[in-house]
């Protein structure tokens, strides 16, 4: 694909190719980074429960929180990989950059975990009522 900012690459815009690149990146991250995989699995389980109970707003909140935490994890992974590519030896500045990226991810993980716990606490009584009666 053509990079419109750098003026490099092949000309033409292909939306399906972009979707394929997104899915390939997410697949790679899920298969090679456990922190991405477990967040996807937990989110899909809670999202599935919300959709099954027809809690549409809850499902939207879970989807939004999951999107934010996955984006943070992917940015963190990309930043760490880029830092390791640029500087293979120990460098205190690179360490600070990695720490800041990890902190941003940590904030997103905390928000995601709070959303999942709150949503589970809200959905659990509805599930119990459905099973009881």
Coordinates of N, CA, C and O in Angstrom, one line a residue, residues 27-114:
X27 N -3.9 -11.5 15.2 CA -3.6 -13.0 15.3 C -2.2 -13.2 15.8 O -1.9 -14.0 16.7
X28 N -1.2 -12.5 15.2 CA 0.2 -12.6 15.6 C 0.3 -12.3 17.1 O 1.0 -13.0 17.9
X29 N -0.3 -11.2 17.5 CA -0.2 -10.8 18.9 C -0.9 -11.8 19.9 O -0.3 -12.1 20.9
X30 N -2.0 -12.3 19.5 CA -2.7 -13.3 20.3 C -1.9 -14.6 20.5 O -1.9 -15.2 21.5
X31 N -1.3 -15.0 19.4 CA -0.5 -16.3 19.4 C 0.8 -16.1 20.1 O 1.3 -17.1 20.6
X32 N 1.4 -14.9 20.1 CA 2.8 -14.8 20.6 C 2.9 -14.0 21.9 O 3.9 -13.8 22.5
X33 N 1.8 -13.4 22.3 CA 1.8 -12.6 23.6 C 0.6 -13.0 24.4 O -0.6 -12.7 24.1
X34 N 0.9 -13.7 25.5 CA -0.1 -14.3 26.4 C -1.0 -13.2 27.0 O -2.2 -13.4 27.2
X35 N -0.4 -12.0 27.2 CA -1.2 -10.9 27.8 C -2.3 -10.5 26.9 O -3.4 -10.0 27.4
X36 N -2.1 -10.6 25.6 CA -3.2 -10.2 24.6 C -4.2 -11.4 24.6 O -5.4 -11.1 24.6
X37 N -3.7 -12.6 24.6 CA -4.6 -13.8 24.5 C -5.6 -13.9 25.6 O -6.8 -14.0 25.4
X38 N -5.1 -13.7 26.9 CA -6.0 -13.9 28.0 C -7.0 -12.8 28.1 O -8.2 -13.0 28.5
X39 N -6.7 -11.6 27.6 CA -7.6 -10.5 27.6 C -8.7 -10.7 26.6 O -9.9 -10.4 26.8
X40 N -8.3 -11.2 25.4 CA -9.3 -11.5 24.4 C -10.3 -12.6 24.9 O -11.5 -12.5 24.8
X41 N -9.7 -13.7 25.5 CA -10.6 -14.8 26.0 C -11.5 -14.3 27.1 O -12.7 -14.6 27.0
X42 N -11.0 -13.6 28.1 CA -11.9 -13.2 29.2 C -13.0 -12.2 28.6 O -14.1 -12.3 29.0
X43 N -12.6 -11.3 27.8 CA -13.5 -10.4 27.2 C -14.6 -11.0 26.4 O -15.8 -10.7 26.5
X44 N -14.2 -12.0 25.6 CA -15.2 -12.7 24.7 C -16.2 -13.5 25.6 O -17.4 -13.5 25.3
X45 N -15.7 -14.0 26.7 CA -16.6 -14.8 27.6 C -17.6 -13.8 28.2 O -18.8 -14.1 28.2
X46 N -17.1 -12.7 28.8 CA -18.1 -11.8 29.4 C -18.9 -11.1 28.4 O -20.1 -10.9 28.6
X47 N -18.4 -10.8 27.2 CA -19.2 -10.2 26.2 C -20.3 -11.1 25.7 O -21.4 -10.7 25.5
X48 N -19.9 -12.4 25.6 CA -20.9 -13.4 25.2 C -22.0 -13.5 26.2 O -23.2 -13.6 25.8
X49 N -21.7 -13.5 27.5 CA -22.7 -13.5 28.5 C -23.6 -12.3 28.4 O -24.9 -12.4 28.5
X50 N -23.0 -11.1 28.2 CA -23.9 -9.9 28.1 C -24.8 -9.9 26.8 O -25.9 -9.5 26.9
X51 N -24.2 -10.4 25.7 CA -25.1 -10.5 24.5 C -26.2 -11.6 24.7 O -27.3 -11.4 24.3
X52 N -25.9 -12.7 25.4 CA -26.8 -13.7 25.6 C -28.0 -13.2 26.5 O -29.1 -13.6 26.3
X53 N -27.6 -12.4 27.5 CA -28.6 -11.8 28.4 C -29.3 -10.5 27.8 O -30.1 -9.9 28.4
X54 N -28.9 -10.2 26.6 CA -29.4 -9.0 25.8 C -29.2 -7.7 26.6 O -30.0 -6.8 26.6
X55 N -28.0 -7.6 27.2 CA -27.6 -6.4 27.9 C -26.7 -5.6 26.9 O -25.5 -5.7 27.0
X56 N -27.4 -4.9 26.1 CA -26.7 -4.3 25.0 C -25.7 -3.2 25.4 O -24.6 -3.1 24.9
X57 N -26.1 -2.4 26.4 CA -25.3 -1.3 26.9 C -24.0 -1.9 27.5 O -22.9 -1.5 27.4
X58 N -24.3 -3.0 28.3 CA -23.2 -3.7 29.0 C -22.2 -4.2 27.9 O -21.0 -4.1 28.1
X59 N -22.7 -4.8 26.9 CA -21.9 -5.4 25.8 C -21.1 -4.3 25.2 O -19.9 -4.5 24.9
X60 N -21.7 -3.1 25.0 CA -21.0 -2.0 24.3 C -19.8 -1.5 25.2 O -18.7 -1.2 24.8
X61 N -20.1 -1.4 26.5 CA -19.1 -1.0 27.5 C -17.9 -2.0 27.5 O -16.7 -1.6 27.5
X62 N -18.2 -3.3 27.5 CA -17.2 -4.3 27.5 C -16.4 -4.3 26.2 O -15.2 -4.4 26.3
X63 N -17.1 -4.1 25.1 CA -16.4 -4.0 23.8 C -15.5 -2.8 23.8 O -14.3 -2.9 23.3
X64 N -15.9 -1.7 24.3 CA -15.1 -0.5 24.3 C -13.9 -0.6 25.2 O -12.7 -0.3 24.8
X65 N -14.1 -1.2 26.4 CA -12.9 -1.4 27.3 C -11.9 -2.4 26.8 O -10.7 -2.2 26.9
X66 N -12.4 -3.4 26.1 CA -11.6 -4.4 25.5 C -10.8 -3.8 24.4 O -9.6 -4.0 24.2
X67 N -11.4 -3.0 23.6 CA -10.7 -2.3 22.5 C -9.6 -1.4 23.0 O -8.5 -1.4 22.4
X68 N -9.9 -0.7 24.0 CA -8.8 0.2 24.6 C -7.7 -0.6 25.1 O -6.5 -0.2 24.9
X69 N -8.0 -1.6 25.9 CA -6.9 -2.4 26.5 C -6.1 -3.1 25.4 O -4.8 -3.2 25.5
X70 N -6.7 -3.7 24.4 CA -6.0 -4.3 23.3 C -5.1 -3.3 22.6 O -4.0 -3.7 22.2
X71 N -5.7 -2.2 22.3 CA -4.9 -1.1 21.6 C -3.6 -0.8 22.4 O -2.5 -0.6 21.9
X72 N -3.8 -0.6 23.8 CA -2.7 -0.3 24.6 C -1.7 -1.4 24.6 O -0.5 -1.1 24.6
X73 N -2.1 -2.6 24.7 CA -1.2 -3.8 24.7 C -0.4 -3.8 23.4 O 0.8 -4.1 23.4
X74 N -1.1 -3.6 22.3 CA -0.4 -3.7 21.0 C 0.5 -2.5 20.8 O 1.6 -2.7 20.3
X75 N 0.2 -1.3 21.2 CA 1.1 -0.2 21.2 C 2.3 -0.5 22.1 O 3.5 -0.2 21.7
X76 N 2.1 -1.0 23.2 CA 3.2 -1.3 24.1 C 4.1 -2.4 23.5 O 5.4 -2.2 23.5
X77 N 3.6 -3.4 22.9 CA 4.4 -4.4 22.2 C 5.2 -3.8 21.1 O 6.4 -4.1 20.9
X78 N 4.5 -2.9 20.3 CA 5.2 -2.3 19.2 C 6.3 -1.4 19.7 O 7.4 -1.4 19.1
X79 N 6.1 -0.6 20.7 CA 7.1 0.3 21.2 C 8.3 -0.5 21.8 O 9.5 -0.2 21.5
X80 N 8.0 -1.6 22.5 CA 9.1 -2.4 23.0 C 9.9 -3.1 21.9 O 11.1 -3.1 22.0
X81 N 9.2 -3.6 20.9 CA 9.9 -4.2 19.8 C 10.8 -3.2 19.0 O 11.9 -3.4 18.7
X82 N 10.3 -2.0 18.8 CA 11.0 -0.9 18.2 C 12.2 -0.5 19.0 O 13.3 -0.3 18.4
X83 N 12.1 -0.4 20.3 CA 13.2 0.0 21.1 C 14.3 -1.1 21.1 O 15.5 -0.8 21.0
X84 N 13.9 -2.4 21.1 CA 14.8 -3.4 21.1 C 15.5 -3.5 19.7 O 16.7 -3.9 19.6
X85 N 14.8 -3.1 18.7 CA 15.4 -3.1 17.3 C 16.4 -2.0 17.2 O 17.5 -2.1 16.6
X86 N 16.1 -0.8 17.7 CA 17.0 0.4 17.6 C 18.2 0.2 18.5 O 19.3 0.6 18.1
X87 N 18.0 -0.3 19.7 CA 19.1 -0.4 20.7 C 19.1 -1.8 21.3 O 18.2 -2.1 22.1
X88 N 20.1 -2.6 20.9 CA 20.1 -4.0 21.4 C 20.8 -4.1 22.8 O 20.5 -5.0 23.6
X89 N 21.7 -3.1 23.1 CA 22.3 -3.1 24.4 C 21.5 -2.4 25.4 O 20.5 -1.7 25.1
X90 N 21.8 -2.6 26.7 CA 21.1 -1.9 27.8 C 21.3 -0.4 27.6 O 22.4 0.1 27.4
X91 N 20.2 0.4 27.7 CA 20.2 1.8 27.6 C 19.1 2.3 28.6 O 18.0 2.0 28.5
X92 N 19.6 3.2 29.5 CA 18.6 3.7 30.5 C 17.5 4.5 29.9 O 16.3 4.5 30.3
X93 N 17.7 5.2 28.8 CA 16.7 6.0 28.1 C 15.6 5.1 27.5 O 14.4 5.3 27.6
X94 N 16.1 4.0 26.9 CA 15.2 3.0 26.3 C 14.4 2.4 27.4 O 13.2 2.1 27.3
X95 N 15.0 2.1 28.6 CA 14.3 1.6 29.7 C 13.2 2.5 30.2 O 12.1 2.0 30.5
X96 N 13.4 3.8 30.2 CA 12.4 4.7 30.6 C 11.2 4.7 29.6 O 10.1 4.8 30.0
X97 N 11.6 4.7 28.3 CA 10.5 4.7 27.3 C 9.7 3.4 27.5 O 8.4 3.5 27.4
X98 N 10.3 2.3 27.7 CA 9.5 1.0 27.9 C 8.7 1.1 29.2 O 7.6 0.6 29.2
X99 N 9.2 1.7 30.2 CA 8.5 1.8 31.5 C 7.2 2.7 31.3 O 6.2 2.4 31.8
X100 N 7.4 3.8 30.6 CA 6.2 4.7 30.3 C 5.2 3.9 29.5 O 4.0 4.0 29.8
X101 N 5.6 3.2 28.5 CA 4.7 2.4 27.6 C 4.0 1.4 28.5 O 2.7 1.2 28.4
X102 N 4.7 0.7 29.4 CA 4.1 -0.3 30.3 C 3.1 0.4 31.2 O 2.1 -0.2 31.6
X103 N 3.4 1.6 31.7 CA 2.5 2.2 32.6 C 1.2 2.6 32.0 O 0.1 2.5 32.5
X104 N 1.3 3.0 30.7 CA 0.1 3.4 30.0 C -0.8 2.1 29.8 O -2.0 2.1 29.9
X105 N -0.1 1.0 29.5 CA -0.8 -0.3 29.4 C -1.4 -0.7 30.7 O -2.6 -1.2 30.8
X106 N -0.7 -0.5 31.8 CA -1.2 -0.8 33.1 C -2.5 0.0 33.5 O -3.4 -0.6 34.1
X107 N -2.5 1.3 33.1 CA -3.7 2.1 33.4 C -4.9 1.5 32.6 O -6.0 1.4 33.1
X108 N -4.7 1.1 31.3 CA -5.7 0.6 30.5 C -6.2 -0.8 31.1 O -7.4 -1.1 31.1
X109 N -5.2 -1.6 31.5 CA -5.6 -2.9 32.1 C -6.4 -2.7 33.4 O -7.4 -3.4 33.6
X110 N -6.1 -1.7 34.2 CA -6.8 -1.5 35.4 C -8.3 -1.1 35.1 O -9.2 -1.6 35.7
X111 N -8.4 -0.2 34.1 CA -9.8 0.2 33.7 C -10.6 -1.0 33.1 O -11.7 -1.1 33.4
X112 N -9.9 -1.8 32.3 CA -10.5 -2.9 31.7 C -11.0 -3.9 32.8 O -12.1 -4.4 32.7
X113 N -10.1 -4.2 33.8 CA -10.4 -5.1 34.8 C -11.6 -4.6 35.6 O -12.5 -5.4 36.0
X114 N -11.6 -3.3 35.9 CA -12.8 -2.8 36.7 C -14.1 -2.9 35.9 O -15.1 -3.3 36.5

